[in-house]
mmCIF file of C-alpha atoms and ligand atoms in Angstrom:
data_model
loop_
_atom_site.group_PDB
_atom_site.id
_atom_site.type_symbol
_atom_site.label_atom_id
_atom_site.label_comp_id
_atom_site.label_asym_id
_atom_site.label_seq_id
_atom_site.Cartn_x
_atom_site.Cartn_y
_atom_site.Cartn_z
ATOM 1 C CA UNK A 1 9.183 -75.435 -21.548
ATOM 2 C CA UNK A 2 8.138 -75.522 -25.156
ATOM 3 C CA UNK A 3 8.194 -79.243 -25.019
ATOM 4 C CA UNK A 4 5.817 -79.127 -22.083
ATOM 5 C CA UNK A 5 3.499 -76.811 -23.971
ATOM 6 C CA UNK A 6 3.431 -79.077 -26.993
ATOM 7 C CA UNK A 7 2.779 -82.044 -24.773
ATOM 8 C CA UNK A 8 -0.143 -80.315 -23.065
ATOM 9 C CA UNK A 9 -1.637 -79.272 -26.391
ATOM 10 C CA UNK A 10 -1.435 -82.847 -27.595
ATOM 11 C CA UNK A 11 -3.121 -84.152 -24.486
ATOM 12 C CA UNK A 12 -5.881 -81.585 -24.863
ATOM 13 C CA UNK A 13 -6.516 -82.786 -28.416
ATOM 14 C CA UNK A 14 -6.635 -86.367 -27.162
ATOM 15 C CA UNK A 15 -9.004 -85.404 -24.409
ATOM 16 C CA UNK A 16 -11.375 -83.632 -26.763
ATOM 17 C CA UNK A 17 -11.319 -86.646 -29.021
ATOM 18 C CA UNK A 18 -11.985 -89.133 -26.214
ATOM 19 C CA UNK A 19 -15.285 -90.831 -26.832
ATOM 20 C CA UNK A 20 -17.484 -91.220 -23.811
ATOM 21 C CA UNK A 21 -20.807 -92.938 -24.292
ATOM 22 C CA UNK A 22 -21.328 -94.723 -21.000
ATOM 23 C CA UNK A 23 -20.340 -94.492 -17.319
ATOM 24 C CA UNK A 24 -17.715 -97.142 -18.059
ATOM 25 C CA UNK A 25 -16.136 -94.953 -20.750
ATOM 26 C CA UNK A 26 -16.259 -92.100 -18.290
ATOM 27 C CA UNK A 27 -14.450 -94.173 -15.722
ATOM 28 C CA UNK A 28 -11.843 -95.120 -18.309
ATOM 29 C CA UNK A 29 -11.359 -91.411 -18.999
ATOM 30 C CA UNK A 30 -11.017 -90.682 -15.298
ATOM 31 C CA UNK A 31 -8.459 -93.404 -14.828
ATOM 32 C CA UNK A 32 -6.457 -92.408 -17.886
ATOM 33 C CA UNK A 33 -6.294 -88.699 -17.092
ATOM 34 C CA UNK A 34 -7.323 -88.062 -13.493
ATOM 35 C CA UNK A 35 -6.516 -91.296 -11.706
ATOM 36 C CA UNK A 36 -3.700 -91.610 -9.227
ATOM 37 C CA UNK A 37 -1.431 -92.811 -12.077
ATOM 38 C CA UNK A 38 -3.197 -90.690 -14.708
ATOM 39 C CA UNK A 39 -1.570 -88.420 -17.253
ATOM 40 C CA UNK A 40 -2.369 -85.264 -15.318
ATOM 41 C CA UNK A 41 -0.418 -86.587 -12.340
ATOM 42 C CA UNK A 42 2.425 -87.675 -14.590
ATOM 43 C CA UNK A 43 2.729 -84.406 -16.399
ATOM 44 C CA UNK A 44 2.498 -82.507 -13.114
ATOM 45 C CA UNK A 45 5.530 -84.519 -12.098
ATOM 46 C CA UNK A 46 7.437 -82.845 -14.948
ATOM 47 C CA UNK A 47 7.613 -79.720 -12.807
ATOM 48 C CA UNK A 48 10.742 -80.981 -11.158
ATOM 49 C CA UNK A 49 12.600 -80.911 -14.516
ATOM 50 C CA UNK A 50 11.633 -77.315 -15.280
ATOM 51 C CA UNK A 51 14.425 -74.792 -14.621
ATOM 52 C CA UNK A 52 13.803 -72.560 -11.591
ATOM 53 C CA UNK A 53 13.186 -69.360 -13.556
ATOM 54 C CA UNK A 54 10.434 -71.034 -15.584
ATOM 55 C CA UNK A 55 8.708 -72.792 -12.714
ATOM 56 C CA UNK A 56 6.088 -70.123 -12.195
ATOM 57 C CA UNK A 57 4.954 -70.109 -15.811
ATOM 58 C CA UNK A 58 5.050 -73.893 -16.027
ATOM 59 C CA UNK A 59 3.060 -74.190 -12.812
ATOM 60 C CA UNK A 60 0.323 -72.003 -14.251
ATOM 61 C CA UNK A 61 0.234 -73.970 -17.476
ATOM 62 C CA UNK A 62 -0.011 -77.266 -15.663
ATOM 63 C CA UNK A 63 -2.685 -75.985 -13.357
ATOM 64 C CA UNK A 64 -4.736 -74.748 -16.250
ATOM 65 C CA UNK A 65 -4.376 -78.127 -17.878
ATOM 66 C CA UNK A 66 -5.549 -79.859 -14.721
ATOM 67 C CA UNK A 67 -8.601 -77.614 -14.434
ATOM 68 C CA UNK A 68 -9.309 -78.079 -18.130
ATOM 69 C CA UNK A 69 -9.237 -81.864 -17.720
ATOM 70 C CA UNK A 70 -11.385 -81.848 -14.619
ATOM 71 C CA UNK A 71 -14.072 -79.639 -16.056
ATOM 72 C CA UNK A 72 -14.009 -81.626 -19.269
ATOM 73 C CA UNK A 73 -14.567 -84.708 -17.139
ATOM 74 C CA UNK A 74 -17.472 -83.088 -15.326
ATOM 75 C CA UNK A 75 -19.122 -82.144 -18.608
ATOM 76 C CA UNK A 76 -18.667 -85.643 -19.876
ATOM 77 C CA UNK A 77 -20.096 -86.982 -16.629
ATOM 78 C CA UNK A 78 -23.214 -84.922 -17.068
ATOM 79 C CA UNK A 79 -23.617 -86.046 -20.659
ATOM 80 C CA UNK A 80 -23.708 -89.699 -19.564
ATOM 81 C CA UNK A 81 -25.951 -89.045 -16.558
ATOM 82 C CA UNK A 82 -23.442 -88.843 -13.752
ATOM 83 C CA UNK A 83 -20.128 -90.476 -13.001
ATOM 84 C CA UNK A 84 -19.823 -94.165 -12.339
ATOM 85 C CA UNK A 85 -19.914 -94.763 -8.624
ATOM 86 C CA UNK A 86 -16.173 -95.385 -8.520
ATOM 87 C CA UNK A 87 -15.525 -91.748 -9.309
ATOM 88 C CA UNK A 88 -14.798 -89.214 -6.640
ATOM 89 C CA UNK A 89 -14.010 -86.042 -8.487
ATOM 90 C CA UNK A 90 -17.608 -84.986 -9.214
ATOM 91 C CA UNK A 91 -18.148 -83.588 -5.734
ATOM 92 C CA UNK A 92 -20.210 -80.471 -5.176
ATOM 93 C CA UNK A 93 -18.175 -78.711 -2.528
ATOM 94 C CA UNK A 94 -20.871 -76.067 -2.072
ATOM 95 C CA UNK A 95 -23.319 -78.566 -0.538
ATOM 96 C CA UNK A 96 -23.719 -78.302 3.254
ATOM 97 C CA UNK A 97 -21.807 -81.100 4.988
ATOM 98 C CA UNK A 98 -23.322 -83.932 6.962
ATOM 99 C CA UNK A 99 -23.355 -83.140 10.676
ATOM 100 C CA UNK A 100 -20.807 -85.178 12.590
ATOM 101 C CA UNK A 101 -22.440 -87.187 15.354
ATOM 102 C CA UNK A 102 -21.668 -85.424 18.609
ATOM 103 C CA UNK A 103 -21.038 -87.362 21.770
ATOM 104 C CA UNK A 104 -23.226 -86.771 24.831
ATOM 105 C CA UNK A 105 -22.407 -86.909 28.486
ATOM 106 C CA UNK A 106 -23.362 -90.115 30.282
ATOM 107 C CA UNK A 107 -26.585 -89.661 32.336
ATOM 108 C CA UNK A 108 -24.749 -90.845 35.464
ATOM 109 C CA UNK A 109 -22.137 -88.147 34.889
ATOM 110 C CA UNK A 110 -24.802 -85.495 34.345
ATOM 111 C CA UNK A 111 -26.507 -86.335 37.641
ATOM 112 C CA UNK A 112 -23.166 -86.779 39.439
ATOM 113 C CA UNK A 113 -22.107 -83.290 38.337
ATOM 114 C CA UNK A 114 -25.436 -81.796 39.355
ATOM 115 C CA UNK A 115 -25.302 -83.341 42.836
ATOM 116 C CA UNK A 116 -21.779 -82.050 43.325
ATOM 117 C CA UNK A 117 -22.616 -78.542 42.210
ATOM 118 C CA UNK A 118 -25.593 -78.378 44.616
ATOM 119 C CA UNK A 119 -23.478 -79.347 47.613
ATOM 120 C CA UNK A 120 -20.596 -77.135 46.529
ATOM 121 C CA UNK A 121 -22.979 -74.192 46.802
ATOM 122 C CA UNK A 122 -23.462 -75.171 50.452
ATOM 123 C CA UNK A 123 -19.714 -75.112 51.065
ATOM 124 C CA UNK A 124 -18.973 -78.840 50.657
ATOM 125 C CA UNK A 125 -15.794 -79.771 48.854
ATOM 126 C CA UNK A 126 -15.143 -82.962 46.912
ATOM 127 C CA UNK A 127 -12.996 -85.724 48.410
ATOM 128 C CA UNK A 128 -12.170 -89.006 46.727
ATOM 129 C CA UNK A 129 -10.719 -92.272 47.941
ATOM 130 C CA UNK A 130 -9.507 -95.598 46.531
ATOM 131 C CA UNK A 131 -11.863 -98.227 45.096
ATOM 132 C CA UNK A 132 -9.698 -101.000 46.521
ATOM 133 C CA UNK A 133 -10.056 -100.580 50.273
ATOM 134 C CA UNK A 134 -8.937 -102.344 53.391
ATOM 135 C CA UNK A 135 -11.231 -103.825 55.986
ATOM 136 C CA UNK A 136 -10.585 -101.002 58.461
ATOM 137 C CA UNK A 137 -11.785 -98.150 56.237
ATOM 138 C CA UNK A 138 -14.690 -99.992 54.665
ATOM 139 C CA UNK A 139 -15.995 -101.733 57.795
ATOM 140 C CA UNK A 140 -14.239 -101.740 61.141
ATOM 141 C CA UNK A 141 -13.708 -97.995 61.560
ATOM 142 C CA UNK A 142 -17.349 -97.487 60.552
ATOM 143 C CA UNK A 143 -18.395 -99.450 63.613
ATOM 144 C CA UNK A 144 -18.814 -102.705 61.725
ATOM 145 C CA UNK A 145 -16.368 -104.987 63.528
ATOM 146 C CA UNK A 146 -15.687 -108.499 62.288
ATOM 147 C CA UNK A 147 -18.720 -110.793 62.562
ATOM 148 C CA UNK A 148 -21.060 -107.806 62.764
ATOM 149 C CA UNK A 149 -24.309 -108.970 61.153
ATOM 150 C CA UNK A 150 -24.655 -105.735 59.164
ATOM 151 C CA UNK A 151 -21.637 -106.803 57.094
ATOM 152 C CA UNK A 152 -23.952 -109.289 55.423
ATOM 153 C CA UNK A 153 -26.079 -106.437 54.095
ATOM 154 C CA UNK A 154 -23.253 -105.698 51.685
ATOM 155 C CA UNK A 155 -22.080 -108.678 49.663
ATOM 156 C CA UNK A 156 -18.423 -107.914 49.436
ATOM 157 C CA UNK A 157 -15.889 -108.732 46.721
ATOM 158 C CA UNK A 158 -12.645 -109.663 48.420
ATOM 159 C CA UNK A 159 -9.266 -109.540 46.683
ATOM 160 C CA UNK A 160 -7.978 -113.099 46.604
ATOM 161 C CA UNK A 161 -4.296 -112.244 47.191
ATOM 162 C CA UNK A 162 -5.023 -110.509 50.495
ATOM 163 C CA UNK A 163 -8.132 -111.179 52.599
ATOM 164 C CA UNK A 164 -7.782 -107.729 54.158
ATOM 165 C CA UNK A 165 -8.393 -106.061 50.794
ATOM 166 C CA UNK A 166 -11.748 -105.626 49.138
ATOM 167 C CA UNK A 167 -13.590 -103.553 46.563
ATOM 168 C CA UNK A 168 -15.278 -100.841 48.596
ATOM 169 C CA UNK A 169 -18.955 -101.531 49.133
ATOM 170 C CA UNK A 170 -19.800 -97.899 49.814
ATOM 171 C CA UNK A 171 -18.195 -94.468 49.720
ATOM 172 C CA UNK A 172 -18.497 -94.199 53.516
ATOM 173 C CA UNK A 173 -14.888 -95.424 53.566
ATOM 174 C CA UNK A 174 -13.821 -92.007 52.280
ATOM 175 C CA UNK A 175 -15.339 -90.403 55.416
ATOM 176 C CA UNK A 176 -12.866 -92.364 57.508
ATOM 177 C CA UNK A 177 -9.879 -91.381 55.390
ATOM 178 C CA UNK A 178 -10.835 -87.702 55.532
ATOM 179 C CA UNK A 179 -11.632 -87.667 59.266
ATOM 180 C CA UNK A 180 -8.333 -89.376 60.033
ATOM 181 C CA UNK A 181 -6.487 -86.419 58.470
ATOM 182 C CA UNK A 182 -7.538 -84.485 61.567
ATOM 183 C CA UNK A 183 -8.459 -81.214 59.878
ATOM 184 C CA UNK A 184 -11.695 -79.876 61.360
ATOM 185 C CA UNK A 185 -14.291 -78.632 60.715
ATOM 186 C CA UNK A 186 -14.850 -80.935 57.777
ATOM 187 C CA UNK A 187 -17.492 -80.537 55.094
ATOM 188 C CA UNK A 188 -17.106 -82.953 52.189
ATOM 189 C CA UNK A 189 -18.926 -84.934 49.573
ATOM 190 C CA UNK A 190 -17.353 -88.101 48.279
ATOM 191 C CA UNK A 191 -18.577 -89.345 44.907
ATOM 192 C CA UNK A 192 -17.373 -92.635 43.484
ATOM 193 C CA UNK A 193 -17.907 -96.139 42.222
ATOM 194 C CA UNK A 194 -18.737 -98.943 44.632
ATOM 195 C CA UNK A 195 -18.997 -102.725 44.206
ATOM 196 C CA UNK A 196 -21.257 -105.427 45.571
ATOM 197 C CA UNK A 197 -21.552 -109.073 44.738
ATOM 198 C CA UNK A 198 -25.172 -108.881 43.601
ATOM 199 C CA UNK A 199 -26.931 -110.745 40.833
ATOM 200 C CA UNK A 200 -27.345 -108.331 37.974
ATOM 201 C CA UNK A 201 -30.959 -107.386 37.299
ATOM 202 C CA UNK A 202 -33.067 -104.351 36.377
ATOM 203 C CA UNK A 203 -32.738 -103.125 39.958
ATOM 204 C CA UNK A 204 -29.284 -104.278 41.085
ATOM 205 C CA UNK A 205 -25.785 -104.354 39.658
ATOM 206 C CA UNK A 206 -22.372 -105.500 40.807
ATOM 207 C CA UNK A 207 -21.098 -101.929 40.575
ATOM 208 C CA UNK A 208 -22.812 -98.582 40.921
ATOM 209 C CA UNK A 209 -22.115 -95.054 42.104
ATOM 210 C CA UNK A 210 -22.669 -93.278 45.381
ATOM 211 C CA UNK A 211 -22.226 -89.836 46.826
ATOM 212 C CA UNK A 212 -21.392 -89.646 50.472
ATOM 213 C CA UNK A 213 -21.750 -86.455 52.478
ATOM 214 C CA UNK A 214 -20.104 -85.588 55.785
ATOM 215 C CA UNK A 215 -20.150 -82.524 57.994
ATOM 216 C CA UNK A 216 -18.184 -82.497 61.257
ATOM 217 C CA UNK A 217 -17.926 -79.409 63.445
ATOM 218 C CA UNK A 218 -18.955 -78.217 66.887
ATOM 219 C CA UNK A 219 -22.710 -78.189 67.539
ATOM 220 C CA UNK A 220 -23.834 -79.880 64.345
ATOM 221 C CA UNK A 221 -27.365 -81.197 64.866
ATOM 222 C CA UNK A 222 -29.969 -83.340 63.142
ATOM 223 C CA UNK A 223 -31.721 -80.088 62.198
ATOM 224 C CA UNK A 224 -28.645 -79.138 60.133
ATOM 225 C CA UNK A 225 -28.807 -82.504 58.407
ATOM 226 C CA UNK A 226 -32.476 -82.073 57.530
ATOM 227 C CA UNK A 227 -31.999 -78.538 56.290
ATOM 228 C CA UNK A 228 -29.083 -79.577 54.090
ATOM 229 C CA UNK A 229 -31.049 -82.422 52.568
ATOM 230 C CA UNK A 230 -34.185 -80.300 52.073
ATOM 231 C CA UNK A 231 -32.071 -77.861 50.102
ATOM 232 C CA UNK A 232 -30.600 -80.684 48.062
ATOM 233 C CA UNK A 233 -34.004 -82.156 47.179
ATOM 234 C CA UNK A 234 -35.461 -78.807 46.112
ATOM 235 C CA UNK A 235 -32.466 -78.054 43.909
ATOM 236 C CA UNK A 236 -32.348 -81.547 42.440
ATOM 237 C CA UNK A 237 -36.020 -82.332 41.902
ATOM 238 C CA UNK A 238 -37.849 -78.982 42.148
ATOM 239 C CA UNK A 239 -40.017 -77.137 44.628
ATOM 240 C CA UNK A 240 -43.009 -79.455 44.565
ATOM 241 C CA UNK A 241 -41.334 -82.629 45.720
ATOM 242 C CA UNK A 242 -42.278 -83.758 49.221
ATOM 243 C CA UNK A 243 -39.756 -85.220 51.646
ATOM 244 C CA UNK A 244 -40.082 -87.556 54.616
ATOM 245 C CA UNK A 245 -37.610 -89.130 57.043
ATOM 246 C CA UNK A 246 -38.044 -92.626 58.442
ATOM 247 C CA UNK A 247 -36.071 -93.992 61.399
ATOM 248 C CA UNK A 248 -33.574 -96.604 60.245
ATOM 249 C CA UNK A 249 -30.403 -98.381 61.276
ATOM 250 C CA UNK A 250 -26.809 -97.949 60.131
ATOM 251 C CA UNK A 251 -23.918 -98.974 62.382
ATOM 252 C CA UNK A 252 -22.024 -95.750 61.640
ATOM 253 C CA UNK A 253 -24.801 -93.312 62.562
ATOM 254 C CA UNK A 254 -26.972 -92.824 65.626
ATOM 255 C CA UNK A 255 -29.732 -91.882 65.255
ATOM 256 C CA UNK A 256 -30.101 -93.068 61.664
ATOM 257 C CA UNK A 257 -32.770 -92.332 59.100
ATOM 258 C CA UNK A 258 -33.739 -92.985 55.531
ATOM 259 C CA UNK A 259 -35.105 -90.204 53.410
ATOM 260 C CA UNK A 260 -37.920 -90.671 50.919
ATOM 261 C CA UNK A 261 -39.215 -88.271 48.314
ATOM 262 C CA UNK A 262 -42.693 -88.279 46.817
ATOM 263 C CA UNK A 263 -42.648 -90.413 43.669
ATOM 264 C CA UNK A 264 -41.752 -88.290 40.637
ATOM 265 C CA UNK A 265 -43.309 -90.762 38.242
ATOM 266 C CA UNK A 266 -46.869 -90.887 39.618
ATOM 267 C CA UNK A 267 -46.613 -87.734 41.757
ATOM 268 C CA UNK A 268 -47.492 -89.694 44.852
ATOM 269 C CA UNK A 269 -50.559 -91.482 43.450
ATOM 270 C CA UNK A 270 -48.919 -94.895 43.484
ATOM 271 C CA UNK A 271 -47.164 -96.738 40.628
ATOM 272 C CA UNK A 272 -44.746 -99.628 40.053
ATOM 273 C CA UNK A 273 -41.668 -97.542 40.743
ATOM 274 C CA UNK A 274 -42.868 -96.527 44.219
ATOM 275 C CA UNK A 275 -44.531 -99.912 44.701
ATOM 276 C CA UNK A 276 -47.889 -98.139 45.071
ATOM 277 C CA UNK A 277 -46.748 -96.255 48.168
ATOM 278 C CA UNK A 278 -46.254 -92.842 46.559
ATOM 279 C CA UNK A 279 -42.767 -92.597 48.122
ATOM 280 C CA UNK A 280 -39.280 -93.644 47.025
ATOM 281 C CA UNK A 281 -36.247 -93.965 49.235
ATOM 282 C CA UNK A 282 -33.277 -91.970 47.981
ATOM 283 C CA UNK A 283 -30.715 -91.977 50.781
ATOM 284 C CA UNK A 284 -29.546 -93.093 54.192
ATOM 285 C CA UNK A 285 -28.307 -90.621 56.767
ATOM 286 C CA UNK A 286 -27.805 -89.880 60.436
ATOM 287 C CA UNK A 287 -25.599 -88.366 63.101
ATOM 288 C CA UNK A 288 -22.088 -89.802 62.962
ATOM 289 C CA UNK A 289 -21.736 -92.426 65.693
ATOM 290 C CA UNK A 290 -19.377 -91.282 68.512
ATOM 291 C CA UNK A 291 -17.413 -94.528 68.087
ATOM 292 C CA UNK A 292 -16.709 -93.640 64.458
ATOM 293 C CA UNK A 293 -15.422 -90.207 65.487
ATOM 294 C CA UNK A 294 -13.206 -91.781 68.141
ATOM 295 C CA UNK A 295 -11.919 -94.368 65.652
ATOM 296 C CA UNK A 296 -10.639 -91.445 63.601
ATOM 297 C CA UNK A 297 -9.084 -89.655 66.564
ATOM 298 C CA UNK A 298 -11.824 -87.028 66.880
ATOM 299 C CA UNK A 299 -13.044 -85.963 70.312
ATOM 300 C CA UNK A 300 -16.736 -86.937 70.305
ATOM 301 C CA UNK A 301 -17.441 -84.712 73.325
ATOM 302 C CA UNK A 302 -16.383 -81.659 71.385
ATOM 303 C CA UNK A 303 -17.443 -82.510 67.841
ATOM 304 C CA UNK A 304 -20.605 -83.867 66.295
ATOM 305 C CA UNK A 305 -21.494 -84.411 62.703
ATOM 306 C CA UNK A 306 -23.928 -85.760 60.185
ATOM 307 C CA UNK A 307 -23.447 -88.076 57.244
ATOM 308 C CA UNK A 308 -25.542 -89.262 54.357
ATOM 309 C CA UNK A 309 -25.110 -91.574 51.402
ATOM 310 C CA UNK A 310 -27.086 -91.866 48.194
ATOM 311 C CA UNK A 311 -26.950 -93.944 45.036
ATOM 312 C CA UNK A 312 -26.476 -91.928 41.846
ATOM 313 C CA UNK A 313 -28.157 -94.578 39.693
ATOM 314 C CA UNK A 314 -31.321 -94.411 41.802
ATOM 315 C CA UNK A 315 -31.524 -90.649 41.428
ATOM 316 C CA UNK A 316 -30.774 -90.803 37.711
ATOM 317 C CA UNK A 317 -33.505 -93.414 37.208
ATOM 318 C CA UNK A 318 -36.012 -91.195 38.972
ATOM 319 C CA UNK A 319 -34.862 -88.097 37.161
ATOM 320 C CA UNK A 320 -35.085 -89.575 33.666
ATOM 321 C CA UNK A 321 -37.612 -92.327 34.325
ATOM 322 C CA UNK A 322 -35.194 -95.083 33.395
ATOM 323 C CA UNK A 323 -36.585 -98.431 34.533
ATOM 324 C CA UNK A 324 -33.566 -100.714 34.053
ATOM 325 C CA UNK A 325 -30.237 -100.117 35.772
ATOM 326 C CA UNK A 326 -28.380 -102.240 33.248
ATOM 327 C CA UNK A 327 -28.849 -99.598 30.556
ATOM 328 C CA UNK A 328 -26.294 -97.413 32.318
ATOM 329 C CA UNK A 329 -23.443 -99.832 31.749
ATOM 330 C CA UNK A 330 -24.311 -101.357 28.386
ATOM 331 C CA UNK A 331 -23.024 -98.352 26.431
ATOM 332 C CA UNK A 332 -25.730 -98.499 23.795
ATOM 333 C CA UNK A 333 -25.336 -95.201 21.960
ATOM 334 C CA UNK A 334 -29.067 -95.098 21.127
ATOM 335 C CA UNK A 335 -29.752 -94.923 24.856
ATOM 336 C CA UNK A 336 -26.859 -92.645 25.777
ATOM 337 C CA UNK A 337 -27.452 -89.983 23.156
ATOM 338 C CA UNK A 338 -30.858 -89.076 24.587
ATOM 339 C CA UNK A 339 -29.459 -87.213 27.571
ATOM 340 C CA UNK A 340 -28.400 -83.628 27.630
ATOM 341 C CA UNK A 341 -26.794 -81.708 30.440
ATOM 342 C CA UNK A 342 -23.519 -80.480 31.817
HETATM 343 N N1 DAH B 1 -23.180 -96.507 53.334
HETATM 344 C C1 DAH B 1 -24.607 -96.687 53.218
HETATM 345 C C2 DAH B 1 -24.892 -97.683 52.117
HETATM 346 O O1 DAH B 1 -24.074 -97.870 51.265
HETATM 347 C C3 DAH B 1 -25.295 -95.398 52.914
HETATM 348 C C4 DAH B 1 -25.245 -94.469 54.069
HETATM 349 C C5 DAH B 1 -26.223 -94.523 55.031
HETATM 350 C C6 DAH B 1 -24.206 -93.564 54.190
HETATM 351 C C7 DAH B 1 -26.210 -93.662 56.102
HETATM 352 C C8 DAH B 1 -24.171 -92.713 55.295
HETATM 353 C C9 DAH B 1 -25.203 -92.777 56.250
HETATM 354 O O2 DAH B 1 -23.199 -91.817 55.460
HETATM 355 O O3 DAH B 1 -25.154 -91.915 57.274
HETATM 356 O O4 DAH B 1 -25.940 -98.252 52.077
#
């Protein structure tokens, strides 16, 4: 113990005598006394040789010595105008810290979650299905038999090992899986990723996201479909957005329609996004074709239903005025961090 005390006193004398005239001298001081192999570390290591009953006293002594050396170093640092940049011990711990960059939710996820929550309020529940599908669920059961020309509308990626397998081209395949379970009435939305063999551009990508909706019960009518979608549009885009339905064709619905909303960018005056028409298409929909019901074992004389399908990217682009679809999959943090939402 006494030996330790003498040692510390000697070191203190040495420290006081240490000449520091430049940042380099300061660094030499730091290395000699406070570095990872410095004397403070070494003498602290002496603790293990101190008998148990003296440990407390020795610990205090050593601690005092450490603090003495550190504050001596800080004073020296100030006298030479700051530590050399290799030093780390001159840190002001009272300064506020730098904010850590916080992650943000992906805009597609924000819009996906919003769409789901709107339909959940109408009593729809979420159903999901596989991204690798078979021909039956993606096409045939949806009234698109082999050689049906409408298959060409969707450039399909086939899985080379098995020509019956493909990457689903739409989330309508999940309708089939859910209907085939035979539990009615059925009120579901099916969000998910879909794939098409398209050339990548500002307006098209080889994968994107859809939300499919399906309601099957007795006496479901086109009026129910319209009312459901009106509610969706008001909740998603606000009260002032106008809606129109245009007759269309899908093999799995009859009658079929496409729904447009008044352009959010130019408010209907005409711009590039709406191609000067004032309207943008946001989804396809219709009454589920009786053949599709029968394909899933549902009695089409007793049950009717409506379905709709929309692209999440399209809605996100309109919502945030994003003009290039590719931004969603490039993962550029400067783009992604601009979006806020749940
Ligand atoms: N599956 C269609 C597509 O990917 C979208 C669609 C249209 C879904 C009409 C539907 C519907 O359920 O009724 O282009």
